[in-house]
Coordinates of C-alpha atoms in Angstrom, one line a residue:
Chain W
X1 CA -22.1 113.7 82.4
X2 CA -22.7 114.6 78.8
X3 CA -24.7 117.7 78.3
X4 CA -28.3 117.4 77.1
X5 CA -27.3 119.2 73.8
X6 CA -24.7 116.5 73.2
X7 CA -27.1 113.8 74.1
X8 CA -29.7 115.2 71.7
X9 CA -27.2 115.3 68.8
X10 CA -25.9 111.8 69.6
X11 CA -29.4 110.4 69.7
X12 CA -29.9 111.0 66.0
X13 CA -32.7 113.5 66.8
X14 CA -32.9 116.5 64.5
X15 CA -31.6 119.2 66.8
X16 CA -32.9 122.7 67.0
X17 CA -30.8 125.6 68.5
X18 CA -31.6 129.2 68.5
X19 CA -29.7 132.3 69.6
X20 CA -29.9 134.8 72.4
X21 CA -28.1 138.2 72.0
X22 CA -27.4 139.8 75.4
X23 CA -28.5 143.4 75.6
X24 CA -26.4 146.5 75.7
X25 CA -26.9 147.5 79.3
X26 CA -28.0 146.0 82.5
X27 CA -31.7 145.8 81.8
X28 CA -32.1 142.1 81.0
X29 CA -35.9 141.8 80.8
X30 CA -36.1 141.4 77.1
X31 CA -33.4 138.8 77.2
X32 CA -35.3 137.0 80.0
X33 CA -38.5 137.1 77.8
X34 CA -36.7 135.5 74.8
X35 CA -35.2 132.8 77.1
X36 CA -38.6 132.0 78.6
X37 CA -40.2 132.0 75.3
X38 CA -37.6 129.6 73.6
X39 CA -36.1 127.5 76.5
X40 CA -38.5 124.6 76.0
X41 CA -39.0 124.9 72.4
X42 CA -35.4 124.3 71.2
X43 CA -32.6 121.9 72.4
X44 CA -30.2 124.7 73.4
X45 CA -29.8 128.4 73.3
X46 CA -26.5 129.7 71.9
X47 CA -25.4 133.1 73.4
X48 CA -23.5 135.5 71.3
X49 CA -20.3 137.0 72.5
X50 CA -20.3 140.7 71.5
X51 CA -21.6 139.7 68.1
X52 CA -20.4 142.0 65.3
X53 CA -17.9 143.4 67.8
X54 CA -20.7 145.4 69.5
X55 CA -20.0 145.7 73.3
X56 CA -22.9 144.0 75.3
X57 CA -23.7 142.2 78.4
X58 CA -21.4 139.2 78.4
X59 CA -22.1 135.7 76.8
X60 CA -21.4 133.9 80.1
X61 CA -23.9 136.2 81.8
X62 CA -26.4 135.2 79.3
X63 CA -25.6 131.5 79.8
X64 CA -26.1 131.8 83.5
X65 CA -29.4 133.5 83.0
X66 CA -30.6 130.6 80.7
X67 CA -29.5 128.1 83.3
X68 CA -31.2 129.9 86.1
X69 CA -34.4 129.9 84.1
X70 CA -34.2 126.2 83.2
X71 CA -32.8 126.4 79.7
X72 CA -29.7 124.8 78.2
X73 CA -26.9 127.2 77.1
X74 CA -24.2 127.1 74.5
X75 CA -21.5 129.6 75.4
X76 CA -20.0 131.3 72.3
X77 CA -16.3 132.3 72.8
X78 CA -14.5 134.5 70.4
X79 CA -10.7 135.3 70.3
X80 CA -11.1 139.0 69.7
X81 CA -11.4 140.5 73.2
X82 CA -9.4 138.2 75.6
X83 CA -5.8 136.9 75.5
X84 CA -5.1 133.2 76.4
X85 CA -5.0 133.9 80.1
X86 CA -8.5 135.4 80.1
X87 CA -10.0 132.8 77.7
X88 CA -8.7 129.9 79.9
X89 CA -10.0 131.5 83.1
X90 CA -13.4 132.1 81.6
X91 CA -13.5 128.4 80.5
X92 CA -12.8 127.4 84.1
X93 CA -15.6 129.7 85.3
X94 CA -18.1 128.4 82.7
X95 CA -17.3 124.8 83.6
X96 CA -17.6 125.6 87.3
X97 CA -21.1 127.1 86.7
X98 CA -22.2 124.1 84.7
X99 CA -21.7 125.2 81.1
X100 CA -20.7 122.2 79.1
X101 CA -21.1 123.3 75.4
X102 CA -18.8 125.8 73.8
X103 CA -18.8 127.3 70.4
X104 CA -15.4 128.5 69.5
X105 CA -15.1 131.3 67.0
X106 CA -12.4 133.7 65.8
X107 CA -14.6 136.7 66.3
X108 CA -15.6 139.6 64.1
X109 CA -13.0 142.3 63.4
X110 CA -13.0 145.3 65.7
X111 CA -13.7 147.9 63.1
X112 CA -17.0 146.5 62.1
X113 CA -18.2 147.2 65.7
X114 CA -19.3 150.1 68.0
X115 CA -15.9 150.6 70.0
X116 CA -13.8 150.9 66.8
X117 CA -10.7 152.2 68.5
X118 CA -10.3 149.1 70.6
X119 CA -7.4 146.7 70.4
X120 CA -8.2 143.5 68.7
X121 CA -6.6 140.7 70.7
X122 CA -6.6 137.6 68.7
X123 CA -3.8 136.1 70.8
X124 CA -5.4 132.8 69.9
X125 CA -7.4 131.7 66.8
X126 CA -10.3 129.5 66.7
X127 CA -8.3 126.3 66.1
X128 CA -6.0 127.2 68.8
X129 CA -8.8 127.9 71.1
X130 CA -10.2 124.3 70.5
X131 CA -6.7 122.9 71.2
X132 CA -6.5 124.9 74.4
X133 CA -9.7 123.3 75.5
X134 CA -8.2 119.9 74.9
X135 CA -5.2 120.8 77.1
X136 CA -7.4 122.1 79.8
X137 CA -9.2 118.8 79.7
X138 CA -6.0 117.0 79.9
X139 CA -5.4 118.9 83.2
X140 CA -2.9 121.6 82.3
X141 CA -3.0 125.1 81.1
X142 CA -1.2 126.6 78.0
X143 CA 1.8 127.3 79.9
X144 CA 2.0 123.5 80.8
X145 CA 1.0 124.2 84.4
X146 CA -1.0 121.6 86.2
X147 CA -4.7 122.5 87.1
X148 CA -6.4 121.6 90.3
X149 CA -9.5 120.4 88.6
X150 CA -9.8 120.1 84.8
X151 CA -12.7 120.8 82.5
X152 CA -14.6 118.5 80.2
X153 CA -16.4 120.3 77.5
X154 CA -18.3 119.5 74.3
X155 CA -16.9 121.9 71.7
X156 CA -18.1 123.2 68.3
X157 CA -17.0 125.7 65.7
X158 CA -18.3 127.4 62.6
X159 CA -17.9 126.7 58.9
X160 CA -19.0 128.8 55.8
X161 CA -20.1 126.1 53.2
X162 CA -20.3 128.8 50.5
X163 CA -17.0 130.6 51.1
X164 CA -15.2 131.7 48.0
X165 CA -12.7 130.3 47.5
X166 CA -14.0 127.2 49.4
X167 CA -10.8 125.0 49.7
X168 CA -9.0 127.1 52.4
X169 CA -12.2 127.1 54.4
X170 CA -12.6 123.3 54.2
X171 CA -8.9 122.9 55.1
X172 CA -9.6 125.0 58.3
X173 CA -12.9 122.9 58.9
X174 CA -10.7 119.9 59.0
X175 CA -8.2 121.5 61.3
X176 CA -11.0 122.3 63.7
X177 CA -12.1 118.7 63.6
X178 CA -8.6 117.6 64.3
X179 CA -8.6 120.0 67.3
X180 CA -11.7 118.3 68.7
X181 CA -14.7 120.2 67.3
X182 CA -17.6 117.8 67.6
X183 CA -20.4 120.0 66.2
X184 CA -20.5 122.8 63.6
X185 CA -22.9 125.5 63.1
X186 CA -22.8 126.8 59.4
X187 CA -23.0 130.3 58.1
X188 CA -26.6 131.0 56.8
X189 CA -27.5 128.7 54.0
X190 CA -30.4 129.2 51.4
X191 CA -29.5 127.0 48.4
X192 CA -30.3 123.5 49.7
X193 CA -29.0 121.7 46.8
X194 CA -25.6 123.4 47.2
X195 CA -25.8 122.7 50.9
X196 CA -26.5 119.0 50.3
X197 CA -23.3 118.9 48.2
X198 CA -21.3 120.3 51.1
X199 CA -22.9 117.7 53.3
X200 CA -21.8 114.9 51.1
X201 CA -18.3 116.0 51.8
X202 CA -18.8 116.8 55.5
X203 CA -20.5 113.3 56.2
X204 CA -17.0 111.7 55.9
X205 CA -16.1 113.3 59.3
X206 CA -17.4 112.1 62.7
X207 CA -19.1 115.6 63.4
X208 CA -22.7 116.9 63.8
X209 CA -23.7 119.7 61.5
X210 CA -26.3 122.3 62.3
X211 CA -27.4 124.3 59.2
X212 CA -27.5 128.1 59.8
X213 CA -31.0 129.5 59.2
X214 CA -31.2 133.2 59.2
X215 CA -34.7 134.6 58.9
X216 CA -35.2 136.8 56.0
X217 CA -37.4 139.7 56.9
X218 CA -37.6 141.4 53.5
X219 CA -36.4 141.3 49.8
X220 CA -34.1 144.2 50.7
X221 CA -32.4 142.4 53.6
X222 CA -31.9 139.4 51.3
X223 CA -30.3 141.4 48.5
X224 CA -28.2 143.3 51.2
X225 CA -26.9 140.1 52.7
X226 CA -26.0 138.7 49.3
X227 CA -24.1 141.8 48.4
X228 CA -22.5 142.4 51.7
X229 CA -22.1 139.4 54.0
X230 CA -19.3 137.1 53.0
X231 CA -20.4 133.6 52.2
X232 CA -24.2 134.3 52.1
X233 CA -26.1 133.8 48.8
X234 CA -29.8 134.1 48.7
X235 CA -31.0 132.6 45.4
X236 CA -33.1 134.9 43.1
X237 CA -36.2 132.8 43.4
X238 CA -36.3 133.4 47.2
X239 CA -35.7 137.1 46.7
X240 CA -38.5 137.2 44.2
X241 CA -40.8 135.3 46.6
X242 CA -40.1 138.0 49.3
X243 CA -40.6 140.7 46.9
X244 CA -43.9 139.3 45.8
X245 CA -45.3 139.0 49.3
X246 CA -48.3 141.4 50.0
X247 CA -47.5 144.6 51.5
X248 CA -46.5 144.1 55.2
X249 CA -46.3 140.4 54.6
X250 CA -42.6 140.0 53.9
X251 CA -41.8 138.8 57.4
X252 CA -44.5 136.3 57.3
X253 CA -43.1 135.0 54.0
X254 CA -39.6 134.9 55.5
X255 CA -41.0 132.8 58.4
X256 CA -42.6 130.5 55.9
X257 CA -39.4 130.2 53.8
X258 CA -37.3 129.4 57.0
X259 CA -39.9 126.9 58.1
X260 CA -40.0 125.2 54.7
X261 CA -36.1 125.0 54.7
X262 CA -36.0 123.4 58.1
X263 CA -38.7 120.9 57.1
X264 CA -36.9 120.0 53.9
X265 CA -33.6 119.5 55.8
X266 CA -35.3 117.5 58.5
X267 CA -37.4 115.2 56.2
X268 CA -34.5 114.5 53.9
X269 CA -32.1 114.0 56.8
X270 CA -29.6 116.3 55.1
X271 CA -28.0 117.4 58.3
X272 CA -28.2 116.8 62.0
X273 CA -30.2 119.9 63.0
X274 CA -30.5 123.6 62.5
X275 CA -29.3 126.7 64.3
X276 CA -32.0 129.5 63.9
X277 CA -30.8 133.1 63.9
X278 CA -33.8 135.4 64.0
X279 CA -31.5 138.5 64.6
X280 CA -33.5 140.8 66.9
X281 CA -36.7 139.0 66.1
X282 CA -36.4 136.1 68.5
X283 CA -40.1 136.3 69.2
X284 CA -40.9 134.8 65.9
X285 CA -38.8 131.7 66.4
X286 CA -41.9 129.7 67.6
X287 CA -43.6 130.7 64.5
X288 CA -40.8 129.4 62.4
X289 CA -40.9 126.1 64.2
X290 CA -44.6 125.9 63.6
X291 CA -44.1 126.7 59.9
X292 CA -41.6 123.8 59.8
X293 CA -44.2 121.5 61.2
X294 CA -42.3 121.1 64.6
X295 CA -44.5 121.3 67.6
X296 CA -42.8 122.0 70.8
Chain I
X1 CA 13.5 148.6 55.7
X2 CA 11.2 151.5 55.0
X3 CA 9.6 153.3 57.7
X4 CA 6.3 154.6 56.5
X5 CA 5.1 157.9 57.9
X6 CA 2.3 160.5 57.5
X7 CA 2.4 164.1 58.4
X8 CA 0.6 165.1 61.6
X9 CA -2.1 167.8 61.1
X10 CA -0.3 171.0 61.4
X11 CA -2.7 172.1 64.2
X12 CA -1.4 169.2 66.3
X13 CA 2.1 170.2 65.7
X14 CA 1.1 173.8 66.4
X15 CA -0.1 172.7 69.9
X16 CA 3.1 170.9 70.6
X17 CA 5.1 173.9 70.0
X18 CA 2.9 176.4 71.6
X19 CA 5.4 177.7 74.1
X20 CA 8.4 177.7 71.8
X21 CA 9.3 180.6 69.5
X22 CA 12.7 179.6 68.0
X23 CA 12.7 176.2 66.3
X24 CA 15.3 174.1 64.5
X25 CA 14.1 171.8 61.8
X26 CA 15.4 168.3 60.9
X27 CA 14.1 166.2 58.0
X28 CA 15.3 162.7 56.7
X29 CA 16.9 161.8 53.4
X30 CA 15.7 158.3 53.4
X31 CA 12.3 156.9 54.1
X32 CA 10.6 160.3 54.9
X33 CA 11.9 161.6 51.6
X34 CA 10.6 158.6 49.7
X35 CA 7.2 159.0 51.3
X36 CA 7.2 162.8 50.9
X37 CA 6.7 163.5 54.4
X38 CA 10.1 164.8 55.5
X39 CA 12.4 165.5 52.6
X40 CA 13.8 168.8 51.5
X41 CA 10.5 170.0 50.0
X42 CA 8.5 169.2 53.0
X43 CA 11.0 170.7 55.5
X44 CA 10.9 174.0 53.5
X45 CA 7.1 173.9 53.4
X46 CA 7.1 173.5 57.2
X47 CA 9.5 176.3 57.6
X48 CA 7.0 178.5 55.7
X49 CA 4.2 177.4 57.9
X50 CA 6.2 178.1 61.0
X51 CA 7.1 181.5 59.7
X52 CA 3.4 182.3 59.0
X53 CA 2.8 181.4 62.5
X54 CA 5.2 184.0 63.7
X55 CA 7.9 181.4 64.8
X56 CA 11.6 181.9 64.1
X57 CA 13.3 178.9 62.2
X58 CA 16.9 179.1 63.5
X59 CA 18.0 176.7 60.8
X60 CA 17.2 173.3 59.2
X61 CA 18.9 170.3 57.8
X62 CA 17.9 167.2 56.0
X63 CA 20.1 164.3 57.5
X64 CA 20.8 161.5 55.0
X65 CA 19.5 158.9 57.4
X66 CA 18.1 160.5 60.5
X67 CA 17.9 157.2 62.4
X68 CA 21.8 156.3 62.2
X69 CA 24.5 157.6 64.5
X70 CA 25.6 160.3 62.0
X71 CA 22.7 162.4 63.3
X72 CA 24.7 163.5 66.5
X73 CA 27.6 164.6 64.2
X74 CA 25.2 166.5 61.9
X75 CA 23.7 168.2 65.0
X76 CA 27.1 169.1 66.3
X77 CA 28.0 170.6 62.9
X78 CA 25.0 172.9 63.1
X79 CA 25.5 173.6 66.8
X80 CA 25.0 177.3 66.8
X81 CA 21.6 177.2 65.0
X82 CA 20.5 174.3 67.2
X83 CA 21.6 176.0 70.5
X84 CA 19.7 179.1 69.3
X85 CA 16.5 177.0 69.1
X86 CA 14.3 176.1 72.1
X87 CA 13.1 172.9 70.3
X88 CA 13.7 170.7 67.4
X89 CA 10.9 169.5 65.1
X90 CA 11.8 166.3 63.5
X91 CA 10.3 165.3 60.2
X92 CA 11.4 161.7 60.3
X93 CA 10.0 158.5 61.6
X94 CA 9.9 157.7 65.4
X95 CA 13.3 156.3 65.0
X96 CA 14.7 159.5 63.8
X97 CA 12.9 161.4 66.5
X98 CA 14.4 159.1 69.1
X99 CA 17.9 159.3 67.6
X100 CA 17.7 163.2 67.8
X101 CA 16.3 163.0 71.3
X102 CA 19.3 161.0 72.4
X103 CA 21.7 163.5 70.9
X104 CA 20.2 166.6 72.4
X105 CA 18.8 167.6 75.8
X106 CA 16.1 170.2 74.7
X107 CA 12.5 169.3 73.7
X108 CA 12.2 167.2 70.5
X109 CA 8.9 167.4 68.6
X110 CA 7.6 164.8 66.1
X111 CA 6.0 166.3 63.1
X112 CA 5.1 162.8 61.6
X113 CA 3.1 159.8 62.7
X114 CA 5.0 156.5 62.0
X115 CA 2.5 154.1 60.5
X116 CA 4.4 150.8 59.7
X117 CA 7.5 149.1 58.3
X118 CA 6.5 148.5 54.7
X119 CA 7.4 147.8 51.1
X120 CA 6.7 149.8 48.1
X121 CA 4.3 148.0 45.8
X122 CA 3.9 150.7 43.1
X123 CA 4.9 154.3 43.0
X124 CA 3.8 155.9 46.2
X125 CA 2.0 152.8 47.3
X126 CA 3.2 151.0 50.5
X127 CA 2.0 148.0 52.3
X128 CA 2.9 146.7 55.9
X129 CA 5.1 143.8 55.4
X130 CA 6.5 142.7 58.9
X131 CA 5.4 143.0 62.5
X132 CA 8.9 142.1 63.7
X133 CA 7.5 139.4 65.9
X134 CA 10.8 137.6 66.5
X135 CA 9.8 134.2 65.1
X136 CA 9.5 134.2 61.3
X137 CA 7.0 131.8 59.8
X138 CA 7.4 132.9 56.1
X139 CA 8.9 129.6 55.3
X140 CA 5.6 127.9 56.0
X141 CA 3.2 130.6 54.6
X142 CA 4.4 130.8 50.9
X143 CA 6.4 133.9 51.9
X144 CA 3.2 135.9 52.9
X145 CA 3.0 137.0 56.5
X146 CA -0.4 136.2 58.0
X147 CA 0.4 138.1 61.1
X148 CA 0.6 141.4 59.2
X149 CA -1.3 140.6 56.0
X150 CA -4.5 139.1 57.9
X151 CA -6.4 141.8 59.7
X152 CA -6.7 139.7 62.8
X153 CA -3.1 138.1 62.5
X154 CA -4.6 134.5 62.4
X155 CA -2.3 131.6 61.9
X156 CA -4.4 128.6 61.0
X157 CA -6.5 129.8 58.0
X158 CA -9.1 132.3 56.8
X159 CA -11.9 133.5 59.1
X160 CA -15.6 133.6 58.0
X161 CA -15.0 137.0 56.7
X162 CA -12.9 136.0 53.7
X163 CA -14.9 137.4 50.7
X164 CA -13.9 136.5 47.2
X165 CA -10.3 136.8 48.0
X166 CA -10.8 140.1 49.9
X167 CA -11.1 141.0 53.5
X168 CA -14.5 141.9 55.0
X169 CA -12.8 144.8 57.0
X170 CA -11.9 146.5 53.7
X171 CA -12.8 145.3 50.2
X172 CA -9.6 146.9 49.0
X173 CA -7.5 144.6 50.9
X174 CA -6.6 141.1 50.0
X175 CA -7.5 138.1 52.2
X176 CA -4.0 136.9 53.3
X177 CA -5.1 133.3 53.4
X178 CA -6.5 133.4 49.8
X179 CA -3.0 134.6 48.8
X180 CA -1.2 132.0 50.9
X181 CA -3.6 129.3 49.5
X182 CA -3.0 130.3 45.8
X183 CA 0.7 130.5 46.2
X184 CA 1.1 127.2 48.1
X185 CA -1.2 125.5 45.7
X186 CA 0.9 126.8 42.7
X187 CA 3.9 125.4 44.5
X188 CA 2.3 122.1 45.2
X189 CA 2.8 122.7 49.0
X190 CA -0.9 122.9 50.1
X191 CA 0.0 120.3 52.8
X192 CA 1.6 123.4 54.7
X193 CA -1.9 125.0 54.9
X194 CA -3.1 121.9 56.8
X195 CA -0.3 122.1 59.3
X196 CA -1.4 123.3 62.8
X197 CA 0.3 126.4 64.0
X198 CA 0.2 126.4 67.9
X199 CA -0.3 129.6 69.8
X200 CA 2.4 132.1 69.0
X201 CA 5.0 133.1 71.5
X202 CA 4.6 136.8 72.1
X203 CA 7.4 136.9 74.4
X204 CA 10.2 135.6 72.1
X205 CA 12.0 138.8 73.4
X206 CA 10.0 140.7 76.1
X207 CA 9.6 144.4 75.5
X208 CA 11.4 146.5 75.4
X209 CA 13.5 144.5 73.0
X210 CA 17.2 144.8 73.0
X211 CA 20.0 142.9 71.4
X212 CA 23.8 142.8 71.2
X213 CA 25.3 141.8 67.9
X214 CA 27.8 139.1 68.9
X215 CA 31.5 139.7 68.1
X216 CA 33.0 137.7 65.1
X217 CA 32.3 134.0 65.9
X218 CA 34.4 131.0 64.9
X219 CA 37.9 132.4 65.6

């Protein structure tokens, strides 16, 4: 049976997902709080896989916790830490436990993380991981050996609409579609006109696009991301808007901006939904939804 | 082929030779000379450092190419000084170290760290060019190897960290896929970038790799 997330996307509804970052350690209380706060307010919760190459409680563990608490998980899988044997095995486990939605990523580089001497695996890349899932669905593993029980998964991937240069990024986007990616989560977008242009191009493919919404918590953060994060450009007007917020009010302004963007994307049917990344401020996601005029 | 090396910190070498007082020194006249890590000048400097540590250098030689089979002969020619020593410090890449090791029974100590197999880009500037994967894909990637030139060794295109033609891991490094893209575009062969590369076979020749050059064929 199709997952609720897939059903939601195929229903034409404007879909909202958010993110759960598992903790570093075995104390899961904070993660449980975030899950309980968000599980009924969004269509699915996307669990990060050692995001930024920082070692944490595993993504599959976060997904199991979400299901136990009545939410709907999307399992993020990166290619950084596991070879093809381990990735396939984890996909079997995820399927067996009821996970149906997988986001396939290359994974950040090891040196940006907190175990910097680790070996980066990258036995597969994101396109190959998507193809591997197709093979597991067809009933065999990557060695061509028959499975006793296959998987059936709804797979997605990421795209950076403002990558420079853009064409290699779009070629890879199309390779991911050919490999069976059905939904895409974008890198954070802030310039809606430019995003609308990307969507004109993306609309020719039979895939669902969730715009990446990263909460801006201050003008400083906005400038930092523009200067340092590949493919993220915060327009000057938004930076000014944050800078002009009253003292202590920048976060509130950031929530307002995120809400406004979501409302705009939704009202003008620019894309199929949004993926909200509040990065360590998951507790304000409901405020963002309220600011967008979405009542849960 | 150029084997690119850097000198180990002298303290590390000192620790490795702690129990030895009489030492023979070997440098290499090829790669390690070019990288200024094991040529005549560096071997002489090492000799001074060892002397200052109270060690006796029984002799030294810079072998033209330390990794080839001439090394055994050179060691034999200097047999007396070599026999006087308790160990040999080799200022060559790991290939030179292992060649010496196979020619002599006593302890062999590397003074260099072998970094990569590389090409010289400008004077004194080297870049890693080949991972020796056993299955060359340069014909489909505009002559640029993504396995070595991309930090993650990806095959199907750039990751999300590609940044104005640079790599997010190091802004000094080029994004391999931007280079490949530009070159293929120039050649009118961008269709190659659209081609799916299946997972690589990392067992083309299981490690440790070994081969026998076939005798003349076709006769």
